[in-house]
PDB file of C-alpha atoms in Angstrom:
ATOM      1  CA  MET T 150      -0.004   0.151   0.014  1.00 52.00           C
ATOM      2  CA  THR T 151       1.234   3.384  -0.902  1.00 69.00           C
ATOM      3  CA  LYS T 152       2.069   5.693   2.207  1.00 85.00           C
ATOM      4  CA  ARG T 153       0.660   9.058   2.257  1.00 92.00           C
ATOM      5  CA  ILE T 154       3.200  11.541   3.827  1.00 93.00           C
ATOM      6  CA  PHE T 155       1.951  15.132   4.467  1.00 95.00           C
ATOM      7  CA  GLY T 156       3.771  18.030   5.861  1.00 96.00           C
ATOM      8  CA  THR T 157       7.015  19.739   5.052  1.00 95.00           C
ATOM      9  CA  GLY T 158      10.604  19.967   6.297  1.00 94.00           C
ATOM     10  CA  GLN T 159      11.305  18.346   9.838  1.00 94.00           C
ATOM     11  CA  TYR T 160       7.500  18.095  10.215  1.00 97.00           C
ATOM     12  CA  LYS T 161       6.448  15.066   8.070  1.00 97.00           C
ATOM     13  CA  TYR T 162       3.830  12.374   8.881  1.00 97.00           C
ATOM     14  CA  ILE T 163       2.353   9.281   7.542  1.00 95.00           C
ATOM     15  CA  VAL T 164      -1.317   9.268   7.435  1.00 95.00           C
ATOM     16  CA  GLU T 165      -3.025   6.610   9.549  1.00 91.00           C
ATOM     17  CA  ASP T 166      -6.807   6.824   8.373  1.00 86.00           C
ATOM     18  CA  PRO T 167      -8.932   5.524   9.905  1.00 85.00           C
ATOM     19  CA  PHE T 168      -7.407   5.339  13.496  1.00 94.00           C
ATOM     20  CA  GLY T 169      -8.950   3.296  16.225  1.00 94.00           C
ATOM     21  CA  ILE T 170     -10.463  -0.304  16.323  1.00 91.00           C
ATOM     22  CA  LEU T 171     -14.051  -0.159  17.442  1.00 97.00           C
ATOM     23  CA  PRO T 172     -15.513  -3.081  19.374  1.00 95.00           C
ATOM     24  CA  ALA T 173     -17.980  -5.403  17.249  1.00 96.00           C
ATOM     25  CA  GLY T 174     -21.479  -3.655  16.862  1.00 93.00           C
ATOM     26  CA  MET T 175     -20.074  -0.080  17.717  1.00 96.00           C
ATOM     27  CA  THR T 176     -20.064   2.573  14.880  1.00 96.00           C
ATOM     28  CA  TRP T 177     -18.681   6.131  14.680  1.00 97.00           C
ATOM     29  CA  GLY T 178     -20.788   9.141  15.425  1.00 97.00           C
ATOM     30  CA  ASN T 179     -19.810  12.532  14.375  1.00 97.00           C
ATOM     31  CA  VAL T 180     -16.362  13.152  16.277  1.00 97.00           C
ATOM     32  CA  SER T 181     -16.166  16.714  17.118  1.00 98.00           C
ATOM     33  CA  HIS T 182     -12.787  16.702  18.772  1.00 98.00           C
ATOM     34  CA  VAL T 183      -9.896  14.570  20.325  1.00 98.00           C
ATOM     35  CA  ALA T 184      -7.491  14.774  23.213  1.00 98.00           C
ATOM     36  CA  VAL T 185      -4.417  12.830  24.652  1.00 98.00           C
ATOM     37  CA  ASP T 186      -3.321  12.157  28.165  1.00 98.00           C
ATOM     38  CA  SER T 187      -0.114  11.732  29.924  1.00 98.00           C
ATOM     39  CA  LEU T 188      -0.008   8.119  28.956  1.00 98.00           C
ATOM     40  CA  ASP T 189      -0.851   8.989  25.089  1.00 98.00           C
ATOM     41  CA  ARG T 190      -4.178   7.377  25.700  1.00 98.00           C
ATOM     42  CA  VAL T 191      -6.587   8.947  22.952  1.00 98.00           C
ATOM     43  CA  TYR T 192     -10.033  10.475  23.702  1.00 98.00           C
ATOM     44  CA  ALA T 193     -12.382  10.749  20.687  1.00 98.00           C
ATOM     45  CA  PHE T 194     -15.375  13.095  21.685  1.00 98.00           C
ATOM     46  CA  GLN T 195     -18.344  12.238  19.480  1.00 98.00           C
ATOM     47  CA  ARG T 196     -22.140  13.254  19.211  1.00 98.00           C
ATOM     48  CA  LYS T 197     -23.706   9.827  20.141  1.00 97.00           C
ATOM     49  CA  ASP T 198     -23.241   7.370  22.939  1.00 97.00           C
ATOM     50  CA  PRO T 199     -21.003   6.446  24.262  1.00 98.00           C
ATOM     51  CA  PRO T 200     -19.605  10.204  23.804  1.00 98.00           C
ATOM     52  CA  ILE T 201     -15.896   9.194  25.184  1.00 98.00           C
ATOM     53  CA  ILE T 202     -14.230   6.517  23.389  1.00 98.00           C
ATOM     54  CA  VAL T 203     -10.738   5.686  24.698  1.00 98.00           C
ATOM     55  CA  PHE T 204      -7.963   4.237  22.746  1.00 98.00           C
ATOM     56  CA  ASP T 205      -4.122   3.500  23.185  1.00 98.00           C
ATOM     57  CA  SER T 206      -1.751   5.087  20.930  1.00 96.00           C
ATOM     58  CA  GLU T 207      -1.921   2.269  18.501  1.00 96.00           C
ATOM     59  CA  GLY T 208      -5.701   2.509  18.020  1.00 97.00           C
ATOM     60  CA  ASN T 209      -6.635  -0.415  20.315  1.00 97.00           C
ATOM     61  CA  TYR T 210     -10.052   0.115  22.069  1.00 98.00           C
ATOM     62  CA  LEU T 211      -9.712   0.561  25.809  1.00 98.00           C
ATOM     63  CA  HIS T 212     -13.025   1.625  27.061  1.00 97.00           C
ATOM     64  CA  SER T 213     -15.834   4.035  26.710  1.00 98.00           C
ATOM     65  CA  TRP T 214     -18.228   6.360  28.973  1.00 98.00           C
ATOM     66  CA  GLY T 215     -20.580   9.004  29.450  1.00 97.00           C
ATOM     67  CA  ASP T 216     -23.957   7.594  27.935  1.00 96.00           C
ATOM     68  CA  GLY T 217     -26.679   9.770  28.400  1.00 95.00           C
ATOM     69  CA  ASP T 218     -24.772  12.757  30.062  1.00 95.00           C
ATOM     70  CA  LEU T 219     -23.362  14.335  27.051  1.00 97.00           C
ATOM     71  CA  ILE T 220     -25.611  15.523  24.211  1.00 96.00           C
ATOM     72  CA  ASP T 221     -23.757  17.826  21.760  1.00 97.00           C
ATOM     73  CA  ALA T 222     -19.798  17.069  21.735  1.00 98.00           C
ATOM     74  CA  HIS T 223     -17.505  19.966  20.841  1.00 98.00           C
ATOM     75  CA  GLY T 224     -14.282  20.939  22.742  1.00 98.00           C
ATOM     76  CA  ILE T 225     -12.144  18.679  24.882  1.00 98.00           C
ATOM     77  CA  PHE T 226      -8.988  19.247  26.708  1.00 98.00           C
ATOM     78  CA  VAL T 227      -6.867  17.070  29.191  1.00 98.00           C
ATOM     79  CA  THR T 228      -4.963  18.887  31.949  1.00 98.00           C
ATOM     80  CA  ASP T 229      -1.229  18.157  32.909  1.00 96.00           C
ATOM     81  CA  ASP T 230      -2.734  16.180  35.960  1.00 97.00           C
ATOM     82  CA  ASP T 231      -5.003  14.248  33.693  1.00 98.00           C
ATOM     83  CA  LYS T 232      -8.427  15.818  34.407  1.00 98.00           C
ATOM     84  CA  LEU T 233     -10.546  15.989  31.342  1.00 98.00           C
ATOM     85  CA  PHE T 234     -12.767  19.067  30.444  1.00 98.00           C
ATOM     86  CA  VAL T 235     -15.415  18.756  27.699  1.00 98.00           C
ATOM     87  CA  VAL T 236     -17.759  21.387  26.061  1.00 98.00           C
ATOM     88  CA  ASP T 237     -21.457  20.132  25.954  1.00 98.00           C
ATOM     89  CA  ARG T 238     -22.255  22.846  23.214  1.00 98.00           C
ATOM     90  CA  ASP T 239     -26.074  22.754  23.013  1.00 98.00           C
ATOM     91  CA  MET T 240     -26.603  22.195  26.725  1.00 98.00           C
ATOM     92  CA  TYR T 241     -24.414  25.355  27.376  1.00 98.00           C
ATOM     93  CA  GLN T 242     -22.081  23.525  29.919  1.00 98.00           C
ATOM     94  CA  VAL T 243     -18.367  22.754  30.481  1.00 98.00           C
ATOM     95  CA  LEU T 244     -17.763  19.823  32.454  1.00 98.00           C
ATOM     96  CA  LYS T 245     -14.817  18.361  34.290  1.00 98.00           C
ATOM     97  CA  TYR T 246     -14.046  14.503  34.736  1.00 98.00           C
ATOM     98  CA  THR T 247     -11.661  12.129  35.841  1.00 98.00           C
ATOM     99  CA  LEU T 248     -10.372   9.904  32.880  1.00 98.00           C
ATOM    100  CA  ASP T 249     -12.656   7.322  33.745  1.00 96.00           C
ATOM    101  CA  GLY T 250     -15.928   9.347  33.791  1.00 98.00           C
ATOM    102  CA  GLU T 251     -16.472  10.571  37.226  1.00 98.00           C
ATOM    103  CA  LEU T 252     -17.996  14.135  37.281  1.00 98.00           C
ATOM    104  CA  LEU T 253     -16.045  16.525  39.177  1.00 98.00           C
ATOM    105  CA  LEU T 254     -17.230  19.940  38.148  1.00 98.00           C
ATOM    106  CA  THR T 255     -19.793  21.599  36.190  1.00 98.00           C
ATOM    107  CA  ILE T 256     -19.952  25.193  34.801  1.00 98.00           C
ATOM    108  CA  GLY T 257     -23.198  26.509  33.118  1.00 98.00           C
ATOM    109  CA  VAL T 258     -26.792  25.626  33.918  1.00 97.00           C
ATOM    110  CA  ARG T 259     -27.960  22.836  31.630  1.00 97.00           C
ATOM    111  CA  GLY T 260     -30.288  23.973  28.888  1.00 96.00           C
ATOM    112  CA  LYS T 261     -30.031  27.718  29.827  1.00 97.00           C
ATOM    113  CA  SER T 262     -28.344  30.098  27.349  1.00 97.00           C
ATOM    114  CA  ALA T 263     -27.612  33.816  27.831  1.00 97.00           C
ATOM    115  CA  LEU T 264     -26.499  36.553  25.303  1.00 95.00           C
ATOM    116  CA  GLN T 265     -22.852  37.908  25.755  1.00 93.00           C
ATOM    117  CA  ALA T 266     -22.578  36.021  29.192  1.00 95.00           C
ATOM    118  CA  PRO T 267     -21.776  32.457  29.933  1.00 97.00           C
ATOM    119  CA  PHE T 268     -22.864  30.520  28.004  1.00 98.00           C
ATOM    120  CA  ASN T 269     -24.543  30.464  24.249  1.00 98.00           C
ATOM    121  CA  HIS T 270     -23.421  27.442  22.452  1.00 98.00           C
ATOM    122  CA  PRO T 271     -19.854  27.311  23.750  1.00 98.00           C
ATOM    123  CA  ALA T 272     -17.103  25.706  21.399  1.00 98.00           C
ATOM    124  CA  ASP T 273     -13.947  24.983  23.379  1.00 98.00           C
ATOM    125  CA  VAL T 274     -12.094  25.032  26.639  1.00 98.00           C
ATOM    126  CA  ALA T 275      -8.655  25.108  27.899  1.00 98.00           C
ATOM    127  CA  VAL T 276      -6.896  25.331  31.383  1.00 98.00           C
ATOM    128  CA  SER T 277      -3.845  27.455  32.297  1.00 98.00           C
ATOM    129  CA  PRO T 278      -0.878  26.475  34.445  1.00 96.00           C
ATOM    130  CA  ALA T 279      -2.530  28.180  37.310  1.00 96.00           C
ATOM    131  CA  GLY T 280      -5.632  25.936  36.962  1.00 98.00           C
ATOM    132  CA  ASP T 281      -7.701  29.089  35.692  1.00 98.00           C
ATOM    133  CA  ILE T 282     -10.441  27.711  33.036  1.00 98.00           C
ATOM    134  CA  TYR T 283     -10.928  29.540  29.610  1.00 98.00           C
ATOM    135  CA  VAL T 284     -13.864  29.060  27.582  1.00 98.00           C
ATOM    136  CA  ALA T 285     -14.388  30.131  23.875  1.00 98.00           C
ATOM    137  CA  ASP T 286     -18.063  30.974  23.764  1.00 98.00           C
ATOM    138  CA  GLY T 287     -18.165  31.088  20.066  1.00 96.00           C
ATOM    139  CA  TYR T 288     -21.431  29.927  18.351  1.00 97.00           C
ATOM    140  CA  GLY T 289     -24.047  32.275  19.918  1.00 97.00           C
ATOM    141  CA  ASN T 290     -21.828  34.701  21.710  1.00 97.00           C
ATOM    142  CA  SER T 291     -18.439  36.394  20.663  1.00 97.00           C
ATOM    143  CA  LEU T 292     -16.664  35.980  23.966  1.00 98.00           C
ATOM    144  CA  ILE T 293     -13.888  34.438  26.047  1.00 98.00           C
ATOM    145  CA  HIS T 294     -14.725  33.690  29.683  1.00 98.00           C
ATOM    146  CA  LYS T 295     -12.330  33.153  32.537  1.00 98.00           C
ATOM    147  CA  PHE T 296     -13.251  30.923  35.440  1.00 98.00           C
ATOM    148  CA  SER T 297     -11.167  30.005  38.650  1.00 98.00           C
ATOM    149  CA  ALA T 298     -10.157  26.289  39.100  1.00 98.00           C
ATOM    150  CA  THR T 299     -13.280  25.989  41.238  1.00 98.00           C
ATOM    151  CA  GLY T 300     -15.613  27.290  38.501  1.00 98.00           C
ATOM    152  CA  ASP T 301     -16.162  30.725  39.667  1.00 98.00           C
ATOM    153  CA  HIS T 302     -16.500  33.374  36.928  1.00 98.00           C
ATOM    154  CA  LEU T 303     -13.814  35.929  37.004  1.00 98.00           C
ATOM    155  CA  LEU T 304     -14.215  38.040  33.663  1.00 98.00           C
ATOM    156  CA  SER T 305     -15.188  37.799  30.165  1.00 98.00           C
ATOM    157  CA  TRP T 306     -14.033  39.709  26.962  1.00 98.00           C
ATOM    158  CA  GLY T 307     -15.027  40.026  23.612  1.00 96.00           C
ATOM    159  CA  SER T 308     -17.466  41.875  21.340  1.00 94.00           C
ATOM    160  CA  PRO T 309     -18.902  40.954  17.902  1.00 94.00           C
ATOM    161  CA  GLY T 310     -16.777  42.411  15.141  1.00 95.00           C
ATOM    162  CA  ASN T 311     -13.768  41.967  12.646  1.00 94.00           C
ATOM    163  CA  GLN T 312     -11.499  44.717  14.254  1.00 93.00           C
ATOM    164  CA  LYS T 313      -8.446  43.786  16.495  1.00 93.00           C
ATOM    165  CA  GLY T 314      -9.498  42.247  19.844  1.00 93.00           C
ATOM    166  CA  GLN T 315     -13.008  41.722  18.453  1.00 96.00           C
ATOM    167  CA  LEU T 316     -14.331  38.329  17.745  1.00 97.00           C
ATOM    168  CA  THR T 317     -16.777  36.650  15.642  1.00 96.00           C
ATOM    169  CA  THR T 318     -16.596  33.009  16.143  1.00 97.00           C
ATOM    170  CA  PRO T 319     -14.059  32.199  18.708  1.00 98.00           C
ATOM    171  CA  HIS T 320     -13.975  28.353  17.918  1.00 98.00           C
ATOM    172  CA  GLY T 321     -10.640  26.940  19.419  1.00 98.00           C
ATOM    173  CA  ILE T 322      -8.719  28.025  22.372  1.00 98.00           C
ATOM    174  CA  TRP T 323      -5.284  27.186  24.205  1.00 98.00           C
ATOM    175  CA  VAL T 324      -3.328  28.693  27.064  1.00 98.00           C
ATOM    176  CA  ASP T 325       0.430  28.544  26.980  1.00 98.00           C
ATOM    177  CA  SER T 326       2.964  28.201  29.945  1.00 95.00           C
ATOM    178  CA  LYS T 327       2.898  32.081  30.560  1.00 95.00           C
ATOM    179  CA  SER T 328      -0.778  31.946  30.745  1.00 96.00           C
ATOM    180  CA  LYS T 329      -1.114  33.628  27.173  1.00 98.00           C
ATOM    181  CA  VAL T 330      -4.398  32.939  25.808  1.00 98.00           C
ATOM    182  CA  TYR T 331      -4.571  31.732  21.837  1.00 98.00           C
ATOM    183  CA  VAL T 332      -7.995  32.125  20.200  1.00 98.00           C
ATOM    184  CA  ALA T 333      -8.837  30.454  16.761  1.00 98.00           C
ATOM    185  CA  ASP T 334     -11.389  33.258  15.657  1.00 98.00           C
ATOM    186  CA  ARG T 335     -12.765  31.107  12.750  1.00 97.00           C
ATOM    187  CA  GLU T 336     -14.613  33.649  10.729  1.00 96.00           C
ATOM    188  CA  ASN T 337     -12.125  36.224  11.194  1.00 97.00           C
ATOM    189  CA  ASN T 338      -9.445  34.076   9.686  1.00 98.00           C
ATOM    190  CA  CYS T 339      -7.012  34.586  12.257  1.00 98.00           C
ATOM    191  CA  ILE T 340      -5.559  33.582  15.884  1.00 98.00           C
ATOM    192  CA  GLN T 341      -5.747  36.169  18.489  1.00 98.00           C
ATOM    193  CA  VAL T 342      -3.407  36.274  21.126  1.00 98.00           C
ATOM    194  CA  PHE T 343      -4.407  37.934  24.521  1.00 98.00           C
ATOM    195  CA  THR T 344      -3.281  38.147  28.145  1.00 98.00           C
ATOM    196  CA  GLU T 345      -4.812  36.032  30.782  1.00 97.00           C
ATOM    197  CA  ASN T 346      -7.046  39.131  31.399  1.00 96.00           C
ATOM    198  CA  GLY T 347      -8.038  39.801  27.925  1.00 97.00           C
ATOM    199  CA  GLU T 348      -5.716  42.352  26.632  1.00 98.00           C
ATOM    200  CA  LEU T 349      -4.856  41.690  23.020  1.00 98.00           C
ATOM    201  CA  ILE T 350      -1.165  41.132  22.394  1.00 98.00           C
ATOM    202  CA  THR T 351      -1.114  40.221  18.735  1.00 98.00           C
ATOM    203  CA  GLN T 352      -2.819  38.536  15.864  1.00 97.00           C
ATOM    204  CA  TRP T 353      -1.639  35.733  13.631  1.00 98.00           C
ATOM    205  CA  LEU T 354      -3.039  35.919  10.103  1.00 96.00           C
ATOM    206  CA  ASN T 355      -2.914  33.659   6.839  1.00 93.00           C
ATOM    207  CA  PHE T 356      -5.429  31.155   7.802  1.00 97.00           C
ATOM    208  CA  TYR T 357      -8.753  30.285   6.251  1.00 97.00           C
ATOM    209  CA  HIS T 358     -11.454  29.733   8.892  1.00 98.00           C
ATOM    210  CA  PRO T 359      -9.290  28.426  11.679  1.00 98.00           C
ATOM    211  CA  MET T 360     -10.834  25.747  13.748  1.00 98.00           C
ATOM    212  CA  ASP T 361      -8.206  24.509  16.474  1.00 98.00           C
ATOM    213  CA  ILE T 362      -5.015  25.004  18.194  1.00 98.00           C
ATOM    214  CA  TRP T 363      -2.702  22.943  20.122  1.00 98.00           C
ATOM    215  CA  GLU T 364       0.647  23.611  21.515  1.00 98.00           C
ATOM    216  CA  ASP T 365       3.387  20.867  22.053  1.00 98.00           C
ATOM    217  CA  LYS T 366       6.047  20.671  25.008  1.00 96.00           C
ATOM    218  CA  TYR T 367       8.543  22.701  22.661  1.00 96.00           C
ATOM    219  CA  GLY T 368       6.277  25.724  22.241  1.00 97.00           C
ATOM    220  CA  VAL T 369       5.286  24.687  18.718  1.00 98.00           C
ATOM    221  CA  PHE T 370       1.724  25.590  17.834  1.00 98.00           C
ATOM    222  CA  TYR T 371      -0.577  23.445  15.569  1.00 98.00           C
ATOM    223  CA  VAL T 372      -3.414  25.076  13.912  1.00 98.00           C
ATOM    224  CA  THR T 373      -6.249  23.414  11.635  1.00 98.00           C
ATOM    225  CA  ASP T 374      -8.251  25.383   9.177  1.00 97.00           C
ATOM    226  CA  GLN T 375     -11.083  24.697   6.499  1.00 96.00           C
ATOM    227  CA  VAL T 376      -8.709  24.341   3.355  1.00 96.00           C
ATOM    228  CA  PRO T 377      -8.535  21.733   5.057  1.00 95.00           C
ATOM    229  CA  ARG T 378      -4.971  21.674   6.257  1.00 97.00           C
ATOM    230  CA  PHE T 379      -2.639  21.967   9.297  1.00 98.00           C
ATOM    231  CA  ILE T 380      -0.250  24.794   9.968  1.00 98.00           C
ATOM    232  CA  ILE T 381       2.814  24.492  12.348  1.00 98.00           C
ATOM    233  CA  LEU T 382       4.066  27.520  13.760  1.00 98.00           C
ATOM    234  CA  ASP T 383       6.539  28.794  16.351  1.00 98.00           C
ATOM    235  CA  SER T 384       5.785  30.871  19.357  1.00 96.00           C
ATOM    236  CA  GLU T 385       5.897  34.240  17.511  1.00 97.00           C
ATOM    237  CA  GLY T 386       3.567  32.875  14.865  1.00 97.00           C
ATOM    238  CA  THR T 387       6.060  32.268  12.007  1.00 98.00           C
ATOM    239  CA  ILE T 388       5.135  29.236   9.784  1.00 97.00           C
ATOM    240  CA  LEU T 389       7.258  26.272  10.208  1.00 98.00           C
ATOM    241  CA  ALA T 390       5.381  23.863   8.000  1.00 98.00           C
ATOM    242  CA  ARG T 391       2.023  23.193   6.378  1.00 97.00           C
ATOM    243  CA  GLY T 392       0.087  19.898   5.142  1.00 96.00           C
ATOM    244  CA  ARG T 393      -3.206  18.838   4.007  1.00 94.00           C
ATOM    245  CA  ALA T 394      -5.667  17.660   6.749  1.00 91.00           C
ATOM    246  CA  PRO T 395      -7.345  14.672   5.095  1.00 82.00           C
ATOM    247  CA  GLU T 396     -10.944  15.989   5.355  1.00 79.00           C
ATOM    248  CA  ALA T 397     -10.258  16.348   9.186  1.00 86.00           C
ATOM    249  CA  GLY T 398      -9.296  18.824  11.773  1.00 92.00           C
ATOM    250  CA  HIS T 399     -12.099  20.312  13.516  1.00 95.00           C
ATOM    251  CA  GLY T 400     -10.103  19.085  16.372  1.00 98.00           C
ATOM    252  CA  ILE T 401      -6.302  18.593  16.757  1.00 98.00           C
ATOM    253  CA  TYR T 402      -4.245  17.388  19.590  1.00 98.00           C
ATOM    254  CA  GLY T 403      -0.749  15.612  20.048  1.00 98.00           C
ATOM    255  CA  ASP T 404       0.964  13.061  22.043  1.00 98.00           C
ATOM    256  CA  SER T 405       4.390  12.826  23.542  1.00 97.00           C
ATOM    257  CA  GLN T 406       5.850  11.068  20.518  1.00 96.00           C
ATOM    258  CA  GLY T 407       5.173  14.038  18.259  1.00 97.00           C
ATOM    259  CA  ASN T 408       2.112  12.445  16.527  1.00 98.00           C
ATOM    260  CA  LEU T 409      -1.020  14.292  15.800  1.00 98.00           C
ATOM    261  CA  TYR T 410      -4.609  13.211  16.073  1.00 98.00           C
ATOM    262  CA  LEU T 411      -7.371  15.008  14.132  1.00 97.00           C
ATOM    263  CA  SER T 412     -11.161  14.504  14.494  1.00 97.00           C
ATOM    264  CA  ALA T 413     -12.608  13.386  11.328  1.00 95.00           C
ATOM    265  CA  SER T 414     -16.464  13.624  11.821  1.00 93.00           C
ATOM    266  CA  LEU T 415     -18.154  10.178  10.854  1.00 92.00           C
ATOM    267  CA  ARG T 416     -14.917   8.636   9.926  1.00 93.00           C
ATOM    268  CA  GLY T 417     -13.764   8.983  13.662  1.00 96.00           C
ATOM    269  CA  VAL T 418     -10.129   9.889  14.142  1.00 97.00           C
ATOM    270  CA  VAL T 419      -7.281  10.418  11.936  1.00 96.00           C
ATOM    271  CA  LYS T 420      -3.520   9.954  13.328  1.00 97.00           C
ATOM    272  CA  LEU T 421      -0.624  11.579  11.530  1.00 97.00           C
ATOM    273  CA  ARG T 422       2.512   9.519  12.703  1.00 97.00           C
ATOM    274  CA  ARG T 423       5.429  11.933  12.708  1.00 97.00           C
ATOM    275  CA  LEU T 424       8.363  10.496  10.775  1.00 95.00           C
ATOM    276  CA  ASN T 425      11.725  10.222  12.803  1.00 89.00           C
ATOM    277  CA  ASN T 426      15.008  11.317  11.592  1.00 82.00           C
ATOM    278  CA  LYS T 427      15.851   7.900  10.087  1.00 80.00           C
ATOM    279  CA  GLU T 428      12.712   8.066   7.854  1.00 82.00           C
ATOM    280  CA  LEU T 429      13.353  11.671   6.954  1.00 84.00           C
ATOM    281  CA  GLY T 430      16.696  10.862   5.647  1.00 71.00           C
TER     282      GLY T 430
END
């Protein structure tokens, strides 16, 4: 079989599509996002029961959970201490779980929306090194919300528009080691970078409807957009590499080995296995 290799320079990947062996009788729903824990286990977040399906890094099924609890899968995030945050978009909630599905925290009132206040069909969640929780509230609102580790609302920022610092569809979010907040503002075709309190630092341009953003341990950023493609950038926003995302990339996450995982809707998950130095030649 011919191998498909995507990416450029030192960032080249072999496509493994599909990734994940489902048990007999189980089929994929619409996989919105994907995340990876400290042991490189992969969590697919889909819009049907079971909403959370867990695989090892080779794609072997481990277990699943969440039946009846999560209605409309969207964003997902794993903290450094292996707690799992998910966004239930149409239920207007952000929820925190153990990796085995024990509910630890709920933010938002189930079924209750608010205009330019938490929440109105939120899209994504990320947690800072200090434990603060940031939510991209990007479908009904144009806001970023900051919460304490215990779920107390601290502040919100953003207003509808296409000027610097304004937001149209904040769809993906990430927080770096210095608590800078990176927002994939989909319809404004940019990544906006803010301080932890919402002051605009800069914009990264040259995207077409960016959907998600993830950062590796070396401070390298990975963005997916609707070309569809993945874009790899340094911490200043300089493009290092690009590659086609194979009809995937609503969500992107990586593991400790440099491999990438992309959500692929009804096809489940796509793995991009990074080539090692020997394979690169």
